Amino acid sequence: MKAKNCLIFGGSGQIGSFLIRKLTKNNLRVTVVTRNIHQRGLKIKTQANAGYINIVEANIFEESKIEKLFVEADYCINLIGILYEKGRGNTFKNIHTIFPTLIAKLCRKYDLEHFVHVSALGINEAIDSKYAISKLEGEKNILDNFPRSTILRPSIVFSSSDNFSTQFMTLLNRLPIFPLYYSGKTKFMPIHCSDLTDIIYHIISNGSDTQIIECIGPETLTFKEILEILLNLINKKRLLLPFPLAIAKLSAKFFQLLPKPLLTEDQLRLLKYDNVPSGKYKTNSNIGLPSKLYFKDEVKKYCYMWRDGGEFSTEKYNFKDINKKS
């Protein structure tokens, strides 16, 4: 029996790496679209055995080139998303609204079995955020054009290759004072990347009648609690200082001028809203796929890179334990 083909957009990122391994281990072929095969190709190739992965270089708006890839595809997965706008083409509207709409239309034209689109949790409430508005418009267009779609709305996705826990540990390692926006009370339910890819694989292999699923981890943590966990794991003490909103807005204006902004005004607006289930849609637990991995337990496995001593700060190099054994 010929293995089915999964067409993946955004396969070189954190979720893509986990997902490619998951799919190919389960006898699915993947075609991964990347903008720069010379920069990303080697990393993507290492995620699967030869014969199970095909890498195509294409701009996501080269419609004629992308359309050809749908001819042999059985499923399509879109992982592409941005946290801030940069340049003319790299806008929220282009990436979160126009491109997913194009994919949905091609899924309908070539009668694919299923389309999985990864969106974001908490966007219903964030009506003053350009990021959230573009995500919602994209979701609506997807379901209008291809009802055999499943939209996943994850909370913060974390792993050793994320841009969340790793970036915060870097900042906490270097800064004596760390700002708490909205007093650090914003709630999150972090989900590990492998738990999210298990959900995607389940939908691809079993199908789903649920069009929107909110994907959450097994615990609720405030922003302040997350920072305290990270500080504890890297053995650092830092002053967590609540920032008045006026100063927070001013800092966001400055940070968003950087090539890779630490914070933008739009992200600051998003932080007002809790990143937890809305109660309007099913969660991964409701469909029988509760998350198993806890934030502290998983980050503990790779946090040593931000500790004094690096690898030698891990438990296996604890000299007290070594002396006891000897």
PDB file of C-alpha atoms in Angstrom, residues 70-315:
ATOM      1  CA  PHE A  70      -1.529  19.616  -4.064  1.00  0.00           C
ATOM      2  CA  VAL A  71      -1.914  17.182  -6.972  1.00  0.00           C
ATOM      3  CA  GLU A  72      -0.301  14.298  -5.033  1.00  0.00           C
ATOM      4  CA  ALA A  73      -1.186  15.443  -1.513  1.00  0.00           C
ATOM      5  CA  ASP A  74      -3.659  13.613   0.724  1.00  0.00           C
ATOM      6  CA  TYR A  75      -3.434  15.963   3.681  1.00  0.00           C
ATOM      7  CA  CYS A  76      -2.228  19.513   4.231  1.00  0.00           C
ATOM      8  CA  ILE A  77      -0.888  21.054   7.436  1.00  0.00           C
ATOM      9  CA  ASN A  78      -0.182  24.759   7.888  1.00  0.00           C
ATOM     10  CA  LEU A  79       2.169  25.702  10.722  1.00  0.00           C
ATOM     11  CA  ILE A  80       3.157  29.145   9.443  1.00  0.00           C
ATOM     12  CA  GLY A  81       2.663  32.078  11.772  1.00  0.00           C
ATOM     13  CA  ILE A  82       4.472  35.239  12.840  1.00  0.00           C
ATOM     14  CA  LEU A  83       4.555  37.116  16.151  1.00  0.00           C
ATOM     15  CA  TYR A  84       5.469  40.486  14.673  1.00  0.00           C
ATOM     16  CA  GLU A  85       5.299  42.198  11.290  1.00  0.00           C
ATOM     17  CA  LYS A  86       8.457  42.880   9.341  1.00  0.00           C
ATOM     18  CA  GLY A  87       8.692  44.330   5.833  1.00  0.00           C
ATOM     19  CA  ARG A  88       6.005  44.693   3.215  1.00  0.00           C
ATOM     20  CA  GLY A  89       5.104  41.054   2.628  1.00  0.00           C
ATOM     21  CA  ASN A  90       5.622  39.751   6.165  1.00  0.00           C
ATOM     22  CA  THR A  91       2.373  41.158   7.556  1.00  0.00           C
ATOM     23  CA  PHE A  92      -0.258  39.578   9.780  1.00  0.00           C
ATOM     24  CA  LYS A  93      -2.855  39.872   7.011  1.00  0.00           C
ATOM     25  CA  ASN A  94      -0.656  38.167   4.417  1.00  0.00           C
ATOM     26  CA  ILE A  95       0.554  35.336   6.657  1.00  0.00           C
ATOM     27  CA  HIS A  96      -2.496  34.684   8.854  1.00  0.00           C
ATOM     28  CA  THR A  97      -5.375  35.554   6.531  1.00  0.00           C
ATOM     29  CA  ILE A  98      -4.522  35.563   2.820  1.00  0.00           C
ATOM     30  CA  PHE A  99      -2.178  32.553   2.756  1.00  0.00           C
ATOM     31  CA  PRO A 100      -4.402  30.153   4.780  1.00  0.00           C
ATOM     32  CA  THR A 101      -7.323  31.166   2.562  1.00  0.00           C
ATOM     33  CA  LEU A 102      -5.285  30.237  -0.521  1.00  0.00           C
ATOM     34  CA  ILE A 103      -4.431  26.834   0.970  1.00  0.00           C
ATOM     35  CA  ALA A 104      -8.077  26.126   1.847  1.00  0.00           C
ATOM     36  CA  LYS A 105      -9.149  26.885  -1.717  1.00  0.00           C
ATOM     37  CA  LEU A 106      -6.488  24.530  -3.100  1.00  0.00           C
ATOM     38  CA  CYS A 107      -7.550  21.814  -0.640  1.00  0.00           C
ATOM     39  CA  ARG A 108     -11.083  22.128  -1.999  1.00  0.00           C
ATOM     40  CA  LYS A 109      -9.941  22.187  -5.632  1.00  0.00           C
ATOM     41  CA  TYR A 110      -7.889  19.002  -5.264  1.00  0.00           C
ATOM     42  CA  ASP A 111     -10.294  17.332  -2.828  1.00  0.00           C
ATOM     43  CA  LEU A 112      -7.803  16.621  -0.054  1.00  0.00           C
ATOM     44  CA  GLU A 113      -8.882  14.383   2.807  1.00  0.00           C
ATOM     45  CA  HIS A 114      -8.143  16.927   5.520  1.00  0.00           C
ATOM     46  CA  PHE A 115      -6.548  20.288   6.260  1.00  0.00           C
ATOM     47  CA  VAL A 116      -5.052  21.044   9.691  1.00  0.00           C
ATOM     48  CA  HIS A 117      -4.326  24.690  10.461  1.00  0.00           C
ATOM     49  CA  VAL A 118      -2.477  25.760  13.614  1.00  0.00           C
ATOM     50  CA  SER A 119      -3.829  29.053  14.934  1.00  0.00           C
ATOM     51  CA  ALA A 120      -3.601  30.449  18.492  1.00  0.00           C
ATOM     52  CA  LEU A 121      -5.532  30.351  21.763  1.00  0.00           C
ATOM     53  CA  GLY A 122      -7.236  33.415  23.207  1.00  0.00           C
ATOM     54  CA  ILE A 123      -7.783  35.293  19.952  1.00  0.00           C
ATOM     55  CA  ASN A 124     -11.576  35.608  20.361  1.00  0.00           C
ATOM     56  CA  GLU A 125     -11.212  38.084  23.205  1.00  0.00           C
ATOM     57  CA  ALA A 126      -8.245  40.089  21.866  1.00  0.00           C
ATOM     58  CA  ILE A 127     -10.292  42.360  19.618  1.00  0.00           C
ATOM     59  CA  ASP A 128      -7.728  45.193  19.810  1.00  0.00           C
ATOM     60  CA  SER A 129      -4.840  43.067  18.503  1.00  0.00           C
ATOM     61  CA  LYS A 130      -3.938  43.031  14.797  1.00  0.00           C
ATOM     62  CA  TYR A 131      -2.402  39.570  15.341  1.00  0.00           C
ATOM     63  CA  ALA A 132      -5.639  38.152  16.764  1.00  0.00           C
ATOM     64  CA  ILE A 133      -7.867  39.830  14.152  1.00  0.00           C
ATOM     65  CA  SER A 134      -5.789  38.393  11.294  1.00  0.00           C
ATOM     66  CA  LYS A 135      -5.911  34.923  12.861  1.00  0.00           C
ATOM     67  CA  LEU A 136      -9.698  35.029  13.248  1.00  0.00           C
ATOM     68  CA  GLU A 137     -10.217  36.209   9.661  1.00  0.00           C
ATOM     69  CA  GLY A 138      -7.981  33.401   8.429  1.00  0.00           C
ATOM     70  CA  GLU A 139      -9.908  30.793  10.421  1.00  0.00           C
ATOM     71  CA  LYS A 140     -13.250  32.013   9.064  1.00  0.00           C
ATOM     72  CA  ASN A 141     -12.007  31.932   5.465  1.00  0.00           C
ATOM     73  CA  ILE A 142     -10.616  28.425   5.921  1.00  0.00           C
ATOM     74  CA  LEU A 143     -13.901  26.991   7.182  1.00  0.00           C
ATOM     75  CA  ASP A 144     -15.886  28.852   4.501  1.00  0.00           C
ATOM     76  CA  ASN A 145     -13.711  27.435   1.716  1.00  0.00           C
ATOM     77  CA  PHE A 146     -12.933  23.936   3.020  1.00  0.00           C
ATOM     78  CA  PRO A 147     -15.191  22.580   5.780  1.00  0.00           C
ATOM     79  CA  ARG A 148     -13.035  19.421   6.080  1.00  0.00           C
ATOM     80  CA  SER A 149     -10.578  21.492   8.079  1.00  0.00           C
ATOM     81  CA  THR A 150      -9.539  21.331  11.707  1.00  0.00           C
ATOM     82  CA  ILE A 151      -8.209  24.472  13.350  1.00  0.00           C
ATOM     83  CA  LEU A 152      -5.999  23.950  16.386  1.00  0.00           C
ATOM     84  CA  ARG A 153      -5.654  26.783  18.874  1.00  0.00           C
ATOM     85  CA  PRO A 154      -2.723  25.987  21.164  1.00  0.00           C
ATOM     86  CA  SER A 155      -1.653  27.914  24.218  1.00  0.00           C
ATOM     87  CA  ILE A 156       2.103  28.577  24.462  1.00  0.00           C
ATOM     88  CA  VAL A 157       3.983  25.711  22.809  1.00  0.00           C
ATOM     89  CA  PHE A 158       7.280  24.858  24.505  1.00  0.00           C
ATOM     90  CA  SER A 159      10.235  22.522  24.020  1.00  0.00           C
ATOM     91  CA  SER A 160      14.030  22.669  23.988  1.00  0.00           C
ATOM     92  CA  SER A 161      13.868  24.348  20.554  1.00  0.00           C
ATOM     93  CA  ASP A 162      11.195  26.943  21.332  1.00  0.00           C
ATOM     94  CA  ASN A 163      11.419  30.733  21.349  1.00  0.00           C
ATOM     95  CA  PHE A 164       9.628  30.999  24.672  1.00  0.00           C
ATOM     96  CA  SER A 165      11.273  29.184  27.579  1.00  0.00           C
ATOM     97  CA  THR A 166      14.727  29.411  25.994  1.00  0.00           C
ATOM     98  CA  GLN A 167      14.458  33.144  25.304  1.00  0.00           C
ATOM     99  CA  PHE A 168      13.186  33.915  28.792  1.00  0.00           C
ATOM    100  CA  MET A 169      15.953  31.864  30.412  1.00  0.00           C
ATOM    101  CA  THR A 170      18.492  33.807  28.352  1.00  0.00           C
ATOM    102  CA  LEU A 171      17.021  37.126  29.488  1.00  0.00           C
ATOM    103  CA  LEU A 172      16.679  36.038  33.117  1.00  0.00           C
ATOM    104  CA  ASN A 173      20.278  34.865  33.053  1.00  0.00           C
ATOM    105  CA  ARG A 174      21.495  38.298  31.926  1.00  0.00           C
ATOM    106  CA  LEU A 175      19.159  40.867  33.455  1.00  0.00           C
ATOM    107  CA  PRO A 176      19.144  41.738  37.175  1.00  0.00           C
ATOM    108  CA  ILE A 177      15.577  43.096  36.913  1.00  0.00           C
ATOM    109  CA  PHE A 178      12.774  41.646  34.797  1.00  0.00           C
ATOM    110  CA  PRO A 179       9.536  43.496  33.981  1.00  0.00           C
ATOM    111  CA  LEU A 180       6.145  42.078  34.858  1.00  0.00           C
ATOM    112  CA  TYR A 181       3.515  43.328  32.436  1.00  0.00           C
ATOM    113  CA  TYR A 182      -0.016  43.510  33.894  1.00  0.00           C
ATOM    114  CA  SER A 183       1.597  42.468  37.225  1.00  0.00           C
ATOM    115  CA  GLY A 184       2.368  39.042  35.758  1.00  0.00           C
ATOM    116  CA  LYS A 185      -1.217  37.865  36.270  1.00  0.00           C
ATOM    117  CA  THR A 186      -1.934  36.745  32.683  1.00  0.00           C
ATOM    118  CA  LYS A 187      -2.754  33.013  32.692  1.00  0.00           C
ATOM    119  CA  PHE A 188      -1.336  30.405  30.321  1.00  0.00           C
ATOM    120  CA  MET A 189      -1.666  26.645  29.873  1.00  0.00           C
ATOM    121  CA  PRO A 190       1.646  25.704  28.199  1.00  0.00           C
ATOM    122  CA  ILE A 191       1.532  22.622  25.984  1.00  0.00           C
ATOM    123  CA  HIS A 192       4.619  20.628  25.087  1.00  0.00           C
ATOM    124  CA  CYS A 193       5.375  20.369  21.383  1.00  0.00           C
ATOM    125  CA  SER A 194       5.191  16.559  21.378  1.00  0.00           C
ATOM    126  CA  ASP A 195       1.701  16.665  22.931  1.00  0.00           C
ATOM    127  CA  LEU A 196       0.579  19.045  20.182  1.00  0.00           C
ATOM    128  CA  THR A 197       2.037  16.888  17.410  1.00  0.00           C
ATOM    129  CA  ASP A 198       0.259  13.856  18.898  1.00  0.00           C
ATOM    130  CA  ILE A 199      -2.995  15.768  18.419  1.00  0.00           C
ATOM    131  CA  ILE A 200      -2.138  16.633  14.805  1.00  0.00           C
ATOM    132  CA  TYR A 201      -1.213  13.018  14.032  1.00  0.00           C
ATOM    133  CA  HIS A 202      -4.438  11.757  15.618  1.00  0.00           C
ATOM    134  CA  ILE A 203      -6.507  14.087  13.431  1.00  0.00           C
ATOM    135  CA  ILE A 204      -4.628  13.108  10.270  1.00  0.00           C
ATOM    136  CA  SER A 205      -4.879   9.379  10.938  1.00  0.00           C
ATOM    137  CA  ASN A 206      -8.415   9.248  12.349  1.00  0.00           C
ATOM    138  CA  GLY A 207     -10.126  12.317  10.929  1.00  0.00           C
ATOM    139  CA  SER A 208     -12.112  14.805  12.994  1.00  0.00           C
ATOM    140  CA  ASP A 209     -15.591  16.280  12.902  1.00  0.00           C
ATOM    141  CA  THR A 210     -14.529  19.037  15.288  1.00  0.00           C
ATOM    142  CA  GLN A 211     -13.588  22.157  13.364  1.00  0.00           C
ATOM    143  CA  ILE A 212     -11.956  24.117  16.203  1.00  0.00           C
ATOM    144  CA  ILE A 213      -9.995  22.504  19.055  1.00  0.00           C
ATOM    145  CA  GLU A 214      -8.326  24.455  21.852  1.00  0.00           C
ATOM    146  CA  CYS A 215      -5.045  22.745  22.721  1.00  0.00           C
ATOM    147  CA  ILE A 216      -3.834  23.147  26.290  1.00  0.00           C
ATOM    148  CA  GLY A 217      -1.322  21.694  28.696  1.00  0.00           C
ATOM    149  CA  PRO A 218      -2.207  19.975  32.004  1.00  0.00           C
ATOM    150  CA  GLU A 219      -1.750  23.045  34.261  1.00  0.00           C
ATOM    151  CA  THR A 220      -2.590  26.741  34.491  1.00  0.00           C
ATOM    152  CA  LEU A 221       0.314  29.090  35.235  1.00  0.00           C
ATOM    153  CA  THR A 222       0.470  32.864  35.481  1.00  0.00           C
ATOM    154  CA  PHE A 223       3.225  34.727  33.672  1.00  0.00           C
ATOM    155  CA  LYS A 224       4.860  35.440  37.029  1.00  0.00           C
ATOM    156  CA  GLU A 225       4.710  31.760  38.022  1.00  0.00           C
ATOM    157  CA  ILE A 226       6.357  30.783  34.731  1.00  0.00           C
ATOM    158  CA  LEU A 227       9.216  33.219  35.365  1.00  0.00           C
ATOM    159  CA  GLU A 228       9.620  31.955  38.933  1.00  0.00           C
ATOM    160  CA  ILE A 229       9.819  28.358  37.689  1.00  0.00           C
ATOM    161  CA  LEU A 230      12.475  29.301  35.149  1.00  0.00           C
ATOM    162  CA  LEU A 231      14.490  31.237  37.747  1.00  0.00           C
ATOM    163  CA  ASN A 232      14.369  28.279  40.097  1.00  0.00           C
ATOM    164  CA  LEU A 233      15.503  25.892  37.374  1.00  0.00           C
ATOM    165  CA  ILE A 234      18.517  27.995  36.372  1.00  0.00           C
ATOM    166  CA  ASN A 235      19.414  28.789  40.008  1.00  0.00           C
ATOM    167  CA  LYS A 236      19.080  32.554  39.648  1.00  0.00           C
ATOM    168  CA  LYS A 237      17.501  35.257  41.796  1.00  0.00           C
ATOM    169  CA  ARG A 238      16.092  38.255  39.997  1.00  0.00           C
ATOM    170  CA  LEU A 239      13.815  41.132  40.887  1.00  0.00           C
ATOM    171  CA  LEU A 240      10.478  40.714  39.096  1.00  0.00           C
ATOM    172  CA  LEU A 241       9.200  44.271  38.874  1.00  0.00           C
ATOM    173  CA  PRO A 242       5.598  45.164  37.880  1.00  0.00           C
ATOM    174  CA  PHE A 243       5.676  47.794  35.125  1.00  0.00           C
ATOM    175  CA  PRO A 244       3.076  50.581  34.947  1.00  0.00           C
ATOM    176  CA  LEU A 245       1.209  50.386  31.646  1.00  0.00           C
ATOM    177  CA  ALA A 246       2.581  53.725  30.420  1.00  0.00           C
ATOM    178  CA  ILE A 247       6.191  52.552  30.884  1.00  0.00           C
ATOM    179  CA  ALA A 248       5.318  49.168  29.366  1.00  0.00           C
ATOM    180  CA  LYS A 249       3.950  50.873  26.234  1.00  0.00           C
ATOM    181  CA  LEU A 250       7.063  53.028  25.994  1.00  0.00           C
ATOM    182  CA  SER A 251       9.362  50.001  26.276  1.00  0.00           C
ATOM    183  CA  ALA A 252       7.321  48.154  23.636  1.00  0.00           C
ATOM    184  CA  LYS A 253       7.723  51.104  21.248  1.00  0.00           C
ATOM    185  CA  PHE A 254      11.484  50.839  21.700  1.00  0.00           C
ATOM    186  CA  PHE A 255      11.748  47.035  21.541  1.00  0.00           C
ATOM    187  CA  GLN A 256       9.738  46.772  18.321  1.00  0.00           C
ATOM    188  CA  LEU A 257      12.421  48.793  16.518  1.00  0.00           C
ATOM    189  CA  LEU A 258      14.896  45.925  17.004  1.00  0.00           C
ATOM    190  CA  PRO A 259      15.449  43.372  14.170  1.00  0.00           C
ATOM    191  CA  LYS A 260      13.974  40.659  16.435  1.00  0.00           C
ATOM    192  CA  PRO A 261      11.680  42.528  18.841  1.00  0.00           C
ATOM    193  CA  LEU A 262      11.543  41.326  22.443  1.00  0.00           C
ATOM    194  CA  LEU A 263       8.105  42.924  22.710  1.00  0.00           C
ATOM    195  CA  THR A 264       5.819  44.885  20.395  1.00  0.00           C
ATOM    196  CA  GLU A 265       2.830  47.095  21.149  1.00  0.00           C
ATOM    197  CA  ASP A 266       0.555  44.457  19.638  1.00  0.00           C
ATOM    198  CA  GLN A 267       2.054  41.707  21.831  1.00  0.00           C
ATOM    199  CA  LEU A 268       1.580  43.945  24.863  1.00  0.00           C
ATOM    200  CA  ARG A 269      -2.121  44.247  24.023  1.00  0.00           C
ATOM    201  CA  LEU A 270      -2.332  40.445  23.727  1.00  0.00           C
ATOM    202  CA  LEU A 271      -0.852  40.041  27.212  1.00  0.00           C
ATOM    203  CA  LYS A 272      -4.005  41.622  28.678  1.00  0.00           C
ATOM    204  CA  TYR A 273      -5.949  38.465  27.884  1.00  0.00           C
ATOM    205  CA  ASP A 274      -5.645  35.085  29.573  1.00  0.00           C
ATOM    206  CA  ASN A 275      -4.381  32.319  27.288  1.00  0.00           C
ATOM    207  CA  VAL A 276      -6.846  29.687  28.511  1.00  0.00           C
ATOM    208  CA  PRO A 277      -9.831  27.845  26.988  1.00  0.00           C
ATOM    209  CA  SER A 278     -12.794  30.005  26.076  1.00  0.00           C
ATOM    210  CA  GLY A 279     -15.356  27.321  26.937  1.00  0.00           C
ATOM    211  CA  LYS A 280     -16.910  27.713  23.471  1.00  0.00           C
ATOM    212  CA  TYR A 281     -14.987  24.865  21.824  1.00  0.00           C
ATOM    213  CA  LYS A 282     -13.727  21.390  22.616  1.00  0.00           C
ATOM    214  CA  THR A 283     -10.244  20.993  24.056  1.00  0.00           C
ATOM    215  CA  ASN A 284      -7.763  18.211  23.375  1.00  0.00           C
ATOM    216  CA  SER A 285      -8.932  16.565  26.622  1.00  0.00           C
ATOM    217  CA  ASN A 286     -12.512  16.524  25.314  1.00  0.00           C
ATOM    218  CA  ILE A 287     -11.421  14.529  22.256  1.00  0.00           C
ATOM    219  CA  GLY A 288      -9.523  12.010  24.395  1.00  0.00           C
ATOM    220  CA  LEU A 289      -6.015  13.450  24.044  1.00  0.00           C
ATOM    221  CA  PRO A 290      -5.135  15.143  27.338  1.00  0.00           C
ATOM    222  CA  SER A 291      -1.637  16.608  27.540  1.00  0.00           C
ATOM    223  CA  LYS A 292       0.764  14.587  29.665  1.00  0.00           C
ATOM    224  CA  LEU A 293       3.855  16.752  29.970  1.00  0.00           C
ATOM    225  CA  TYR A 294       4.260  19.437  32.640  1.00  0.00           C
ATOM    226  CA  PHE A 295       6.155  22.659  32.068  1.00  0.00           C
ATOM    227  CA  LYS A 296       8.629  22.408  34.952  1.00  0.00           C
ATOM    228  CA  ASP A 297       9.398  18.713  34.395  1.00  0.00           C
ATOM    229  CA  GLU A 298      10.201  19.182  30.719  1.00  0.00           C
ATOM    230  CA  VAL A 299      12.146  22.454  30.968  1.00  0.00           C
ATOM    231  CA  LYS A 300      14.260  20.840  33.710  1.00  0.00           C
ATOM    232  CA  LYS A 301      15.669  18.498  31.047  1.00  0.00           C
ATOM    233  CA  TYR A 302      17.330  21.312  29.090  1.00  0.00           C
ATOM    234  CA  CYS A 303      17.598  24.258  31.502  1.00  0.00           C
ATOM    235  CA  TYR A 304      21.204  23.346  32.443  1.00  0.00           C
ATOM    236  CA  MET A 305      22.369  25.307  29.384  1.00  0.00           C
ATOM    237  CA  TRP A 306      21.473  28.504  31.257  1.00  0.00           C
ATOM    238  CA  ARG A 307      22.979  27.504  34.620  1.00  0.00           C
ATOM    239  CA  ASP A 308      26.454  28.285  35.874  1.00  0.00           C
ATOM    240  CA  GLY A 309      28.517  25.236  34.982  1.00  0.00           C
ATOM    241  CA  GLY A 310      26.289  24.175  32.098  1.00  0.00           C
ATOM    242  CA  GLU A 311      26.097  20.396  31.755  1.00  0.00           C
ATOM    243  CA  PHE A 312      28.212  19.970  34.894  1.00  0.00           C
ATOM    244  CA  SER A 313      25.381  21.510  36.922  1.00  0.00           C
ATOM    245  CA  THR A 314      23.077  18.560  36.186  1.00  0.00           C
ATOM    246  CA  GLU A 315      22.257  15.884  38.750  1.00  0.00           C
TER     247      GLU A 315
END
